[in-house]
Tab-separated table of C-alpha atoms in Angstrom:
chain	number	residue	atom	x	y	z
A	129	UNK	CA	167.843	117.914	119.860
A	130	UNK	CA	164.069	117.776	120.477
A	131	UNK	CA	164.689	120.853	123.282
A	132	UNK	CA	166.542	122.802	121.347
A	133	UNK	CA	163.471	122.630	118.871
A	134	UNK	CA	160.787	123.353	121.403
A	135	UNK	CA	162.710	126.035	123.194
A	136	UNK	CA	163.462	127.807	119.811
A	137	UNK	CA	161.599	131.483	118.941
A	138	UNK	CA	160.651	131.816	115.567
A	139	UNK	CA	162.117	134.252	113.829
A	140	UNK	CA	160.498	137.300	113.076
A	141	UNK	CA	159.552	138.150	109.598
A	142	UNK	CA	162.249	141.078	109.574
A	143	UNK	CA	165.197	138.299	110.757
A	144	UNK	CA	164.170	136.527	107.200
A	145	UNK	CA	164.002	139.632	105.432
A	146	UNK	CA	167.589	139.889	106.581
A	147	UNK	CA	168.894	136.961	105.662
A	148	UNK	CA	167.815	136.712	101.985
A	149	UNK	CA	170.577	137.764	100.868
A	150	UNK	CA	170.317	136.029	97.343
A	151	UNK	CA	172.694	138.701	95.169
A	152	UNK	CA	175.809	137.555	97.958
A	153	UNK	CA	175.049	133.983	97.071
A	154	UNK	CA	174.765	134.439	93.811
A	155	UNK	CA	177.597	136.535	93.600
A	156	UNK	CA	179.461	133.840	95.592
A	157	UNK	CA	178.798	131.156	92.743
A	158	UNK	CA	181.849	130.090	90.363
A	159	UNK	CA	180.872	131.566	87.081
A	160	UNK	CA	180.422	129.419	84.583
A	161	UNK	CA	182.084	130.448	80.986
A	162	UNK	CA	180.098	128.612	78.338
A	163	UNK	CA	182.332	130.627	75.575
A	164	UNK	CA	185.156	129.559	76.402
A	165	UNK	CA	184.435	126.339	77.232
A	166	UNK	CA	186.199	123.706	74.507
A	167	UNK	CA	182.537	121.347	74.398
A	168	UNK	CA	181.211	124.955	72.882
A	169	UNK	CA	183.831	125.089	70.698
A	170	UNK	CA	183.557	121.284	69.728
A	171	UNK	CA	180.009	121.581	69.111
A	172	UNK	CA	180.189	124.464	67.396
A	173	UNK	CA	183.356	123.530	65.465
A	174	UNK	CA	181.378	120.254	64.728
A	175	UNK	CA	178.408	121.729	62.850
A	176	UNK	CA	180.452	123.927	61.109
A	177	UNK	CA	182.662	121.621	59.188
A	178	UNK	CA	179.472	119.233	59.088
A	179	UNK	CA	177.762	122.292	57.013
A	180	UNK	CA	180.812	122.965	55.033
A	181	UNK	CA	180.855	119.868	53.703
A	182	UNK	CA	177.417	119.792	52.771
A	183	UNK	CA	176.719	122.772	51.287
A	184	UNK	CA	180.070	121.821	48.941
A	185	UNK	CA	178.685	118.492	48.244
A	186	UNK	CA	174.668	119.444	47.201
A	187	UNK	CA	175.860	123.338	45.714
């Protein structure tokens, strides 16, 4: 391990240029639907009927 460190060239700073590729990773990540997901809907839903209920009570 220790030679494979010592004998290793650094890599130039157009080899890291190349490998940012950032947009592939992120374009590689699940997405994530907050919409359609039911704790949205429950907290949402939630309020709702929570307001509902008050403005019937105190109008």
């Amino acid at each position: 391990m220790i030679k494979l460190l010592i004998d290793r060239q650094l890599p130039s700073s157009d080899a890291i240029a190349a490998r940012r590729n950032f947009s592939e990773i992120l374009h590689g990540l699940p997405k994530k639907k907050t919409i359609n997901s039911p704790w949205f809907y429950g907290a949402i839903g939630f309020s709702s009927v929570i307001f509902l209920i008050l403005l019937n009570f105190f109008v």
